[in-house]
PDB file of C-alpha atoms in Angstrom:
ATOM      1  CA  MET A  11      29.023  78.519 -11.665  1.00  0.00           C
ATOM      2  CA  LYS A  12      27.259  79.701 -15.054  1.00  0.00           C
ATOM      3  CA  ALA A  13      27.198  77.227 -17.888  1.00  0.00           C
ATOM      4  CA  ASN A  14      28.934  79.659 -20.257  1.00  0.00           C
ATOM      5  CA  SER A  15      31.959  80.553 -17.873  1.00  0.00           C
ATOM      6  CA  PRO A  16      35.400  80.705 -19.269  1.00  0.00           C
ATOM      7  CA  ILE A  17      37.098  79.361 -15.999  1.00  0.00           C
ATOM      8  CA  LEU A  18      36.608  75.684 -16.119  1.00  0.00           C
ATOM      9  CA  PRO A  19      36.240  73.650 -12.795  1.00  0.00           C
ATOM     10  CA  PRO A  20      39.651  72.105 -11.645  1.00  0.00           C
ATOM     11  CA  HIS A  21      40.027  68.162 -12.442  1.00  0.00           C
ATOM     12  CA  PRO A  22      38.864  65.851  -9.482  1.00  0.00           C
ATOM     13  CA  GLU A  23      42.123  64.389  -7.917  1.00  0.00           C
ATOM     14  CA  ARG A  24      42.539  60.849  -8.828  1.00  0.00           C
ATOM     15  CA  THR A  25      42.523  58.256  -5.943  1.00  0.00           C
ATOM     16  CA  GLY A  26      43.753  54.434  -5.616  1.00  0.00           C
ATOM     17  CA  PRO A  27      46.816  53.327  -7.316  1.00  0.00           C
ATOM     18  CA  ALA A  28      47.973  54.975 -10.696  1.00  0.00           C
ATOM     19  CA  ARG A  29      47.604  52.720 -13.928  1.00  0.00           C
ATOM     20  CA  PRO A  30      50.916  51.781 -15.091  1.00  0.00           C
ATOM     21  CA  THR A  31      51.341  53.025 -18.659  1.00  0.00           C
ATOM     22  CA  LYS A  32      52.853  50.513 -21.021  1.00  0.00           C
ATOM     23  CA  ARG A  33      54.602  51.409 -23.951  1.00  0.00           C
ATOM     24  CA  SER A  34      53.941  49.592 -27.077  1.00  0.00           C
ATOM     25  CA  GLY A  35      56.107  49.153 -30.184  1.00  0.00           C
ATOM     26  CA  PRO A  36      56.030  51.481 -32.689  1.00  0.00           C
ATOM     27  CA  VAL A  37      55.115  49.724 -35.745  1.00  0.00           C
ATOM     28  CA  PRO A  38      52.015  51.087 -37.551  1.00  0.00           C
ATOM     29  CA  ALA A  39      49.167  48.159 -38.663  1.00  0.00           C
ATOM     30  CA  TRP A  40      50.201  48.467 -42.357  1.00  0.00           C
ATOM     31  CA  GLY A  41      53.833  47.769 -41.213  1.00  0.00           C
ATOM     32  CA  LEU A  42      52.456  44.633 -39.436  1.00  0.00           C
ATOM     33  CA  LYS A  43      50.597  43.732 -42.773  1.00  0.00           C
ATOM     34  CA  LEU A  44      53.459  44.213 -44.957  1.00  0.00           C
ATOM     35  CA  GLY A  45      55.787  42.030 -42.426  1.00  0.00           C
ATOM     36  CA  GLY A  46      53.036  39.444 -42.381  1.00  0.00           C
ATOM     37  CA  PHE A  47      53.139  39.376 -46.026  1.00  0.00           C
ATOM     38  CA  LEU A  48      56.499  39.379 -46.790  1.00  0.00           C
ATOM     39  CA  THR A  49      57.194  36.657 -44.278  1.00  0.00           C
ATOM     40  CA  THR A  50      54.745  34.532 -45.586  1.00  0.00           C
ATOM     41  CA  PHE A  51      55.881  35.072 -49.049  1.00  0.00           C
ATOM     42  CA  GLY A  52      59.416  35.037 -48.238  1.00  0.00           C
ATOM     43  CA  ILE A  53      58.963  31.372 -46.404  1.00  0.00           C
ATOM     44  CA  PHE A  54      57.005  30.283 -49.645  1.00  0.00           C
ATOM     45  CA  VAL A  55      59.724  31.218 -51.728  1.00  0.00           C
ATOM     46  CA  GLY A  56      62.399  29.752 -49.592  1.00  0.00           C
ATOM     47  CA  SER A  57      60.936  26.559 -49.288  1.00  0.00           C
ATOM     48  CA  PHE A  58      60.450  26.409 -52.871  1.00  0.00           C
ATOM     49  CA  GLY A  59      64.015  26.694 -53.326  1.00  0.00           C
ATOM     50  CA  TYR A  60      64.550  24.119 -50.714  1.00  0.00           C
ATOM     51  CA  ALA A  61      61.910  21.605 -52.122  1.00  0.00           C
ATOM     52  CA  THR A  62      63.403  21.977 -55.446  1.00  0.00           C
ATOM     53  CA  THR A  63      67.024  21.284 -54.320  1.00  0.00           C
ATOM     54  CA  HIS A  64      65.867  18.541 -51.980  1.00  0.00           C
ATOM     55  CA  LEU A  65      63.539  16.791 -54.374  1.00  0.00           C
ATOM     56  CA  TYR A  66      63.344  13.212 -52.990  1.00  0.00           C
ATOM     57  CA  ALA A  67      63.577  12.935 -48.928  1.00  0.00           C
ATOM     58  CA  THR A  68      63.857   9.331 -48.417  1.00  0.00           C
ATOM     59  CA  ASN A  69      63.109   9.680 -44.897  1.00  0.00           C
ATOM     60  CA  ALA A  70      59.783  11.692 -45.548  1.00  0.00           C
ATOM     61  CA  PRO A  71      56.995  10.459 -43.548  1.00  0.00           C
ATOM     62  CA  LEU A  72      54.661  10.286 -46.266  1.00  0.00           C
ATOM     63  CA  GLN A  73      55.695   7.753 -48.972  1.00  0.00           C
ATOM     64  CA  PRO A  74      52.862   7.449 -51.748  1.00  0.00           C
ATOM     65  CA  ALA A  75      52.440   4.079 -53.298  1.00  0.00           C
ATOM     66  CA  THR A  76      54.350   4.684 -56.837  1.00  0.00           C
ATOM     67  CA  VAL A  77      56.997   6.309 -54.675  1.00  0.00           C
ATOM     68  CA  ALA A  78      57.441   3.565 -52.158  1.00  0.00           C
ATOM     69  CA  SER A  79      57.383   0.746 -54.722  1.00  0.00           C
ATOM     70  CA  VAL A  80      60.008   2.580 -56.831  1.00  0.00           C
ATOM     71  CA  ALA A  81      62.243   3.130 -53.752  1.00  0.00           C
ATOM     72  CA  THR A  82      61.882  -0.685 -52.725  1.00  0.00           C
ATOM     73  CA  THR A  83      62.739  -1.835 -56.211  1.00  0.00           C
ATOM     74  CA  ALA A  84      65.955   0.397 -56.240  1.00  0.00           C
ATOM     75  CA  ALA A  85      66.921  -0.500 -52.434  1.00  0.00           C
ATOM     76  CA  THR A  86      66.522  -4.077 -53.531  1.00  0.00           C
ATOM     77  CA  GLY A  87      68.385  -3.890 -56.420  1.00  0.00           C
ATOM     78  CA  THR A  88      71.394  -2.282 -54.422  1.00  0.00           C
ATOM     79  CA  ALA A  89      71.354  -4.890 -51.854  1.00  0.00           C
ATOM     80  CA  THR A  90      71.518  -7.775 -54.544  1.00  0.00           C
ATOM     81  CA  ALA A  91      74.490  -5.847 -56.421  1.00  0.00           C
ATOM     82  CA  THR A  92      76.201  -5.362 -53.040  1.00  0.00           C
ATOM     83  CA  ALA A  93      75.848  -9.074 -51.690  1.00  0.00           C
ATOM     84  CA  ARG A  94      76.183 -11.038 -54.909  1.00  0.00           C
ATOM     85  CA  PRO A  95      77.859  -8.866 -57.284  1.00  0.00           C
ATOM     86  CA  SER A  96      79.024 -11.760 -59.587  1.00  0.00           C
ATOM     87  CA  THR A  97      75.805 -13.616 -59.962  1.00  0.00           C
ATOM     88  CA  ALA A  98      74.433 -10.172 -60.772  1.00  0.00           C
ATOM     89  CA  THR A  99      76.660  -9.922 -63.719  1.00  0.00           C
ATOM     90  CA  THR A 100      76.033 -13.570 -64.697  1.00  0.00           C
ATOM     91  CA  THR A 101      71.930 -13.248 -65.019  1.00  0.00           C
ATOM     92  CA  THR A 102      72.318 -10.271 -67.176  1.00  0.00           C
ATOM     93  CA  THR A 103      74.986 -11.746 -69.512  1.00  0.00           C
ATOM     94  CA  THR A 104      73.656 -13.763 -72.484  1.00  0.00           C
ATOM     95  CA  LEU A 105      75.892 -15.737 -75.002  1.00  0.00           C
ATOM     96  CA  THR A 106      75.090 -16.065 -78.527  1.00  0.00           C
ATOM     97  CA  SER A 107      75.852 -18.731 -80.786  1.00  0.00           C
ATOM     98  CA  ALA A 108      78.968 -16.652 -82.257  1.00  0.00           C
ATOM     99  CA  VAL A 109      80.671 -16.520 -79.110  1.00  0.00           C
ATOM    100  CA  GLN A 110      82.438 -19.337 -78.220  1.00  0.00           C
ATOM    101  CA  THR A 111      83.303 -20.572 -74.526  1.00  0.00           C
ATOM    102  CA  THR A 112      86.978 -21.230 -73.705  1.00  0.00           C
ATOM    103  CA  PRO A 113      88.232 -24.123 -71.605  1.00  0.00           C
ATOM    104  CA  ARG A 114      91.206 -21.921 -70.402  1.00  0.00           C
ATOM    105  CA  PRO A 115      91.243 -20.591 -66.835  1.00  0.00           C
ATOM    106  CA  ALA A 116      89.847 -17.038 -66.289  1.00  0.00           C
ATOM    107  CA  VAL A 117      92.719 -14.100 -66.519  1.00  0.00           C
ATOM    108  CA  THR A 118      92.776 -12.734 -63.124  1.00  0.00           C
ATOM    109  CA  VAL A 119      95.772 -10.484 -63.524  1.00  0.00           C
ATOM    110  CA  THR A 120      96.049  -7.900 -66.061  1.00  0.00           C
ATOM    111  CA  LYS A 121      99.363  -6.310 -66.965  1.00  0.00           C
ATOM    112  CA  LYS A 122      99.634  -2.532 -67.220  1.00  0.00           C
ATOM    113  CA  SER A 123     101.287  -1.077 -70.452  1.00  0.00           C
TER     114      SER A 123
ATOM    115  CA  MET B  13      55.158  18.825 -64.111  1.00  0.00           C
ATOM    116  CA  ASP B  14      54.233  16.346 -61.379  1.00  0.00           C
ATOM    117  CA  LEU B  15      57.202  17.429 -59.475  1.00  0.00           C
ATOM    118  CA  PHE B  16      56.525  21.136 -59.808  1.00  0.00           C
ATOM    119  CA  PHE B  17      53.314  20.716 -58.285  1.00  0.00           C
ATOM    120  CA  TRP B  18      54.743  18.655 -55.727  1.00  0.00           C
ATOM    121  CA  GLU B  19      57.326  21.264 -55.088  1.00  0.00           C
ATOM    122  CA  ILE B  20      54.654  24.121 -54.915  1.00  0.00           C
ATOM    123  CA  ALA B  21      52.326  21.672 -52.583  1.00  0.00           C
ATOM    124  CA  ARG B  22      55.469  21.681 -49.977  1.00  0.00           C
ATOM    125  CA  ALA B  23      56.352  25.304 -50.106  1.00  0.00           C
ATOM    126  CA  SER B  24      52.868  26.463 -50.060  1.00  0.00           C
ATOM    127  CA  GLY B  25      52.035  24.219 -46.985  1.00  0.00           C
ATOM    128  CA  LEU B  26      54.875  25.761 -44.960  1.00  0.00           C
ATOM    129  CA  ALA B  27      53.487  29.123 -46.178  1.00  0.00           C
ATOM    130  CA  ALA B  28      50.168  28.331 -44.785  1.00  0.00           C
ATOM    131  CA  TYR B  29      51.477  27.148 -41.449  1.00  0.00           C
ATOM    132  CA  ALA B  30      53.397  30.456 -41.026  1.00  0.00           C
ATOM    133  CA  ALA B  31      50.461  32.778 -42.171  1.00  0.00           C
ATOM    134  CA  LEU B  32      48.031  30.480 -39.762  1.00  0.00           C
ATOM    135  CA  CYS B  33      50.778  30.833 -37.143  1.00  0.00           C
ATOM    136  CA  ILE B  34      50.737  34.860 -37.540  1.00  0.00           C
ATOM    137  CA  SER B  35      47.037  34.952 -37.529  1.00  0.00           C
ATOM    138  CA  VAL B  36      46.574  32.745 -34.391  1.00  0.00           C
ATOM    139  CA  LEU B  37      49.408  34.769 -32.312  1.00  0.00           C
ATOM    140  CA  SER B  38      47.916  38.066 -33.469  1.00  0.00           C
ATOM    141  CA  GLY B  39      44.543  36.809 -32.208  1.00  0.00           C
ATOM    142  CA  ILE B  40      45.914  36.384 -29.043  1.00  0.00           C
ATOM    143  CA  ALA B  41      48.504  39.042 -28.467  1.00  0.00           C
ATOM    144  CA  PRO B  42      45.788  41.796 -27.672  1.00  0.00           C
ATOM    145  CA  ARG B  43      45.381  40.050 -24.394  1.00  0.00           C
ATOM    146  CA  THR B  44      48.313  38.404 -23.846  1.00  0.00           C
ATOM    147  CA  GLN B  45      50.815  41.626 -24.930  1.00  0.00           C
ATOM    148  CA  ALA B  46      52.782  38.939 -26.543  1.00  0.00           C
ATOM    149  CA  LEU B  47      53.371  41.580 -29.564  1.00  0.00           C
ATOM    150  CA  SER B  48      53.641  44.773 -27.233  1.00  0.00           C
ATOM    151  CA  PHE B  49      56.977  45.166 -27.797  1.00  0.00           C
ATOM    152  CA  LEU B  50      56.291  45.489 -31.889  1.00  0.00           C
ATOM    153  CA  ALA B  51      53.016  47.564 -32.017  1.00  0.00           C
ATOM    154  CA  SER B  52      50.018  48.756 -30.214  1.00  0.00           C
ATOM    155  CA  ASN B  53      47.169  46.358 -29.785  1.00  0.00           C
ATOM    156  CA  ARG B  54      45.110  48.491 -32.343  1.00  0.00           C
ATOM    157  CA  ALA B  55      47.669  47.220 -34.713  1.00  0.00           C
ATOM    158  CA  VAL B  56      47.848  43.844 -33.813  1.00  0.00           C
ATOM    159  CA  ARG B  57      43.892  43.633 -34.237  1.00  0.00           C
ATOM    160  CA  ALA B  58      44.044  45.173 -37.342  1.00  0.00           C
ATOM    161  CA  LEU B  59      46.707  42.745 -38.368  1.00  0.00           C
ATOM    162  CA  HIS B  60      44.366  39.734 -37.248  1.00  0.00           C
ATOM    163  CA  ASP B  61      41.490  40.868 -38.936  1.00  0.00           C
ATOM    164  CA  TRP B  62      43.587  41.210 -42.103  1.00  0.00           C
ATOM    165  CA  SER B  63      45.223  37.575 -41.863  1.00  0.00           C
ATOM    166  CA  PRO B  64      42.808  35.930 -43.868  1.00  0.00           C
ATOM    167  CA  TRP B  65      44.526  37.682 -46.807  1.00  0.00           C
ATOM    168  CA  ILE B  66      47.400  35.583 -46.396  1.00  0.00           C
ATOM    169  CA  VAL B  67      45.944  32.302 -44.701  1.00  0.00           C
ATOM    170  CA  ILE B  68      43.458  31.539 -47.980  1.00  0.00           C
ATOM    171  CA  PRO B  69      45.669  31.810 -51.056  1.00  0.00           C
ATOM    172  CA  ALA B  70      48.518  29.718 -49.205  1.00  0.00           C
ATOM    173  CA  ALA B  71      46.150  26.937 -48.012  1.00  0.00           C
ATOM    174  CA  LEU B  72      44.480  27.127 -51.332  1.00  0.00           C
ATOM    175  CA  VAL B  73      47.488  26.985 -53.292  1.00  0.00           C
ATOM    176  CA  HIS B  74      48.500  23.835 -51.049  1.00  0.00           C
ATOM    177  CA  ILE B  75      45.426  21.999 -51.920  1.00  0.00           C
ATOM    178  CA  VAL B  76      45.314  22.495 -55.489  1.00  0.00           C
ATOM    179  CA  ALA B  77      48.843  22.025 -56.064  1.00  0.00           C
ATOM    180  CA  LEU B  78      48.035  18.497 -54.262  1.00  0.00           C
ATOM    181  CA  LEU B  79      45.151  18.056 -56.292  1.00  0.00           C
ATOM    182  CA  LEU B  80      47.220  18.463 -59.730  1.00  0.00           C
ATOM    183  CA  ASP B  81      50.035  16.342 -58.161  1.00  0.00           C
ATOM    184  CA  ALA B  82      49.000  12.573 -59.631  1.00  0.00           C
ATOM    185  CA  THR B  83      51.793  11.167 -57.384  1.00  0.00           C
ATOM    186  CA  ALA B  84      49.967  12.428 -54.004  1.00  0.00           C
ATOM    187  CA  ARG B  85      46.506  11.024 -55.245  1.00  0.00           C
ATOM    188  CA  ILE B  86      44.379  13.717 -53.296  1.00  0.00           C
ATOM    189  CA  GLY B  87      41.024  13.958 -54.457  1.00  0.00           C
ATOM    190  CA  ILE B  88      38.411  16.430 -54.326  1.00  0.00           C
ATOM    191  CA  LEU B  89      36.600  14.533 -51.562  1.00  0.00           C
ATOM    192  CA  ASP B  90      39.739  14.159 -49.842  1.00  0.00           C
ATOM    193  CA  VAL B  91      39.817  17.582 -49.190  1.00  0.00           C
ATOM    194  CA  PHE B  92      36.824  18.104 -47.138  1.00  0.00           C
ATOM    195  CA  VAL B  93      36.442  14.435 -45.988  1.00  0.00           C
ATOM    196  CA  PRO B  94      39.168  13.233 -43.583  1.00  0.00           C
ATOM    197  CA  PHE B  95      40.458  10.084 -43.440  1.00  0.00           C
ATOM    198  CA  LEU B  96      39.564   8.710 -46.727  1.00  0.00           C
ATOM    199  CA  THR B  97      42.922   8.970 -48.850  1.00  0.00           C
ATOM    200  CA  SER B  98      44.971   5.199 -49.533  1.00  0.00           C
ATOM    201  CA  TYR B  99      47.766   6.177 -47.464  1.00  0.00           C
ATOM    202  CA  GLY B 100      48.702   8.503 -44.407  1.00  0.00           C
ATOM    203  CA  GLN B 101      45.137   8.588 -43.497  1.00  0.00           C
ATOM    204  CA  LEU B 102      45.648  10.266 -39.803  1.00  0.00           C
ATOM    205  CA  ALA B 103      48.263  12.720 -41.380  1.00  0.00           C
ATOM    206  CA  ILE B 104      46.440  13.845 -44.153  1.00  0.00           C
ATOM    207  CA  GLY B 105      43.172  13.640 -42.638  1.00  0.00           C
ATOM    208  CA  LEU B 106      44.396  16.011 -39.792  1.00  0.00           C
ATOM    209  CA  GLY B 107      45.095  18.382 -42.555  1.00  0.00           C
ATOM    210  CA  THR B 108      41.526  17.978 -43.887  1.00  0.00           C
ATOM    211  CA  ILE B 109      40.043  18.531 -40.205  1.00  0.00           C
ATOM    212  CA  SER B 110      41.930  21.745 -39.956  1.00  0.00           C
ATOM    213  CA  LEU B 111      40.942  23.022 -43.273  1.00  0.00           C
ATOM    214  CA  ASP B 112      37.098  22.492 -42.227  1.00  0.00           C
ATOM    215  CA  LEU B 113      37.750  24.137 -38.856  1.00  0.00           C
ATOM    216  CA  LEU B 114      39.400  27.051 -40.746  1.00  0.00           C
ATOM    217  CA  VAL B 115      36.327  27.332 -43.078  1.00  0.00           C
ATOM    218  CA  VAL B 116      33.946  27.130 -39.652  1.00  0.00           C
ATOM    219  CA  VAL B 117      36.081  29.893 -38.333  1.00  0.00           C
ATOM    220  CA  LEU B 118      36.151  32.092 -41.211  1.00  0.00           C
ATOM    221  CA  VAL B 119      32.520  31.648 -42.034  1.00  0.00           C
ATOM    222  CA  THR B 120      31.330  32.780 -38.569  1.00  0.00           C
ATOM    223  CA  THR B 121      33.635  35.415 -38.539  1.00  0.00           C
ATOM    224  CA  TRP B 122      31.762  36.919 -41.750  1.00  0.00           C
ATOM    225  CA  LEU B 123      28.603  36.033 -40.071  1.00  0.00           C
ATOM    226  CA  ARG B 124      29.492  37.590 -36.871  1.00  0.00           C
ATOM    227  CA  ARG B 125      26.804  40.126 -36.981  1.00  0.00           C
ATOM    228  CA  ARG B 126      24.214  37.262 -36.862  1.00  0.00           C
ATOM    229  CA  PHE B 127      25.413  35.765 -33.883  1.00  0.00           C
ATOM    230  CA  SER B 128      25.492  37.212 -30.343  1.00  0.00           C
ATOM    231  CA  ASN B 129      28.986  37.953 -29.177  1.00  0.00           C
ATOM    232  CA  ASN B 130      29.444  34.971 -26.842  1.00  0.00           C
ATOM    233  CA  ALA B 131      28.213  32.451 -29.574  1.00  0.00           C
ATOM    234  CA  TRP B 132      30.844  33.985 -31.796  1.00  0.00           C
ATOM    235  CA  GLN B 133      33.500  33.744 -29.252  1.00  0.00           C
ATOM    236  CA  TRP B 134      32.939  30.016 -29.098  1.00  0.00           C
ATOM    237  CA  TRP B 135      32.840  29.488 -32.665  1.00  0.00           C
ATOM    238  CA  HIS B 136      36.074  31.694 -32.655  1.00  0.00           C
ATOM    239  CA  ARG B 137      37.952  29.490 -30.171  1.00  0.00           C
ATOM    240  CA  VAL B 138      37.407  26.532 -32.660  1.00  0.00           C
ATOM    241  CA  SER B 139      40.697  28.322 -34.506  1.00  0.00           C
ATOM    242  CA  TYR B 140      42.733  26.804 -31.267  1.00  0.00           C
ATOM    243  CA  LEU B 141      41.639  23.303 -32.254  1.00  0.00           C
ATOM    244  CA  GLY B 142      42.455  23.987 -35.971  1.00  0.00           C
ATOM    245  CA  PHE B 143      45.872  25.019 -35.069  1.00  0.00           C
ATOM    246  CA  GLY B 144      46.604  22.145 -33.286  1.00  0.00           C
ATOM    247  CA  THR B 145      45.250  19.914 -36.026  1.00  0.00           C
ATOM    248  CA  MET B 146      47.271  21.909 -38.713  1.00  0.00           C
ATOM    249  CA  PHE B 147      50.500  21.689 -36.246  1.00  0.00           C
ATOM    250  CA  LEU B 148      50.126  17.684 -36.067  1.00  0.00           C
ATOM    251  CA  HIS B 149      49.188  17.380 -39.634  1.00  0.00           C
ATOM    252  CA  SER B 150      52.721  19.310 -40.462  1.00  0.00           C
ATOM    253  CA  MET B 151      54.539  17.190 -38.358  1.00  0.00           C
ATOM    254  CA  LEU B 152      53.015  13.911 -39.430  1.00  0.00           C
ATOM    255  CA  SER B 153      53.172  14.586 -42.948  1.00  0.00           C
ATOM    256  CA  GLY B 154      55.586  17.579 -43.583  1.00  0.00           C
ATOM    257  CA  THR B 155      58.149  16.363 -46.042  1.00  0.00           C
ATOM    258  CA  ASP B 156      60.519  19.331 -45.372  1.00  0.00           C
ATOM    259  CA  LEU B 157      60.096  18.680 -41.664  1.00  0.00           C
ATOM    260  CA  THR B 158      62.930  16.359 -42.006  1.00  0.00           C
ATOM    261  CA  SER B 159      65.113  19.251 -42.120  1.00  0.00           C
ATOM    262  CA  PRO B 160      66.607  20.125 -38.846  1.00  0.00           C
ATOM    263  CA  VAL B 161      66.287  23.808 -39.462  1.00  0.00           C
ATOM    264  CA  ILE B 162      62.937  24.006 -40.834  1.00  0.00           C
ATOM    265  CA  ALA B 163      61.464  21.378 -38.002  1.00  0.00           C
ATOM    266  CA  ALA B 164      63.131  23.618 -35.422  1.00  0.00           C
ATOM    267  CA  LEU B 165      61.397  26.492 -36.698  1.00  0.00           C
ATOM    268  CA  SER B 166      58.003  25.110 -37.123  1.00  0.00           C
ATOM    269  CA  TRP B 167      58.194  23.605 -33.113  1.00  0.00           C
ATOM    270  CA  ALA B 168      59.493  26.944 -31.860  1.00  0.00           C
ATOM    271  CA  ALA B 169      56.328  28.422 -33.530  1.00  0.00           C
ATOM    272  CA  GLY B 170      54.233  25.961 -32.356  1.00  0.00           C
ATOM    273  CA  ILE B 171      55.579  26.106 -28.693  1.00  0.00           C
ATOM    274  CA  GLY B 172      55.390  29.870 -28.721  1.00  0.00           C
ATOM    275  CA  ILE B 173      51.614  29.600 -29.619  1.00  0.00           C
ATOM    276  CA  ALA B 174      50.771  27.146 -27.427  1.00  0.00           C
ATOM    277  CA  TYR B 175      52.562  29.007 -24.518  1.00  0.00           C
ATOM    278  CA  TYR B 176      50.590  31.991 -25.212  1.00  0.00           C
ATOM    279  CA  ALA B 177      47.422  30.383 -25.612  1.00  0.00           C
ATOM    280  CA  LEU B 178      47.985  28.911 -22.283  1.00  0.00           C
ATOM    281  CA  GLU B 179      48.595  32.019 -20.682  1.00  0.00           C
ATOM    282  CA  ARG B 180      45.273  33.596 -22.562  1.00  0.00           C
ATOM    283  CA  LEU B 181      43.671  30.586 -21.379  1.00  0.00           C
ATOM    284  CA  GLY B 182      44.995  31.372 -17.334  1.00  0.00           C
ATOM    285  CA  LYS B 183      43.580  34.940 -17.936  1.00  0.00           C
ATOM    286  CA  ALA B 184      40.144  33.968 -19.005  1.00  0.00           C
ATOM    287  CA  LEU B 185      39.530  31.586 -16.150  1.00  0.00           C
ATOM    288  CA  ASN B 186      41.151  33.762 -13.472  1.00  0.00           C
ATOM    289  CA  PRO B 187      39.969  37.532 -14.554  1.00  0.00           C
ATOM    290  CA  ALA B 188      40.135  38.656 -10.963  1.00  0.00           C
ATOM    291  CA  ARG B 189      44.055  38.256 -11.444  1.00  0.00           C
ATOM    292  CA  ILE B 190      43.989  40.751 -14.228  1.00  0.00           C
ATOM    293  CA  ARG B 191      41.724  43.463 -12.444  1.00  0.00           C
ATOM    294  CA  ALA B 192      44.133  43.220  -9.341  1.00  0.00           C
TER     295      ALA B 192
END
């Protein structure tokens, strides 16, 4: 057959099993990039909103020292107040010389008007 | 102002985790067909090549915010040298290791032409270790992972990537099965 012949030779028959055709999704590369960016940015914005509304996580795995000491102090104070409220009140009250104590028993019932 | 940096650090940490998930998944996907329902291998590969543009800013914001947050007490040295912090040494140290490995993967990728293909592939496989350490870092130190929804999403992403990574490993160890 001449090299410049207009009639091309027929394609040889393929042997063996046919290659399975796999259909891939239609999203172009720029769509994936845009999706990746929007996902990351969306998670950033959403997490920022969540962090703003949930500022103090008492069960967070990491507690820096300053936060831990404040939390311990607060927890101790709460426990003391719950267990011994009358003692806590007594220790914080300071009597000056102008205030006189009375031998009368304490008023335990208050009449409502 | 400290609280603002703290919020930014938390948000950017989760964003960096998501970005790294996208990067790793798009790297595994062409061989495992994990994203074939979404796009062609060529498009997924393009996403993987582009993914540093979302991973690096998110990681940088996370680090800078922690450096500026006085309560977190993270120093410049802690960013690159693991296990030096005064608290949470393991949890924060794993984050430092993941950053170091990320830098290794990025630098070797940019210098890819200077390596043989085989050597570069071995360097690139360090990213699996980097993702693993980042996953552990987020689980051990992530404040927002105390939320069940965020924890579930993070675990789902981690398990999904682990599944496809194992599938990828199986195909790499048994190439005859792919040809069959």
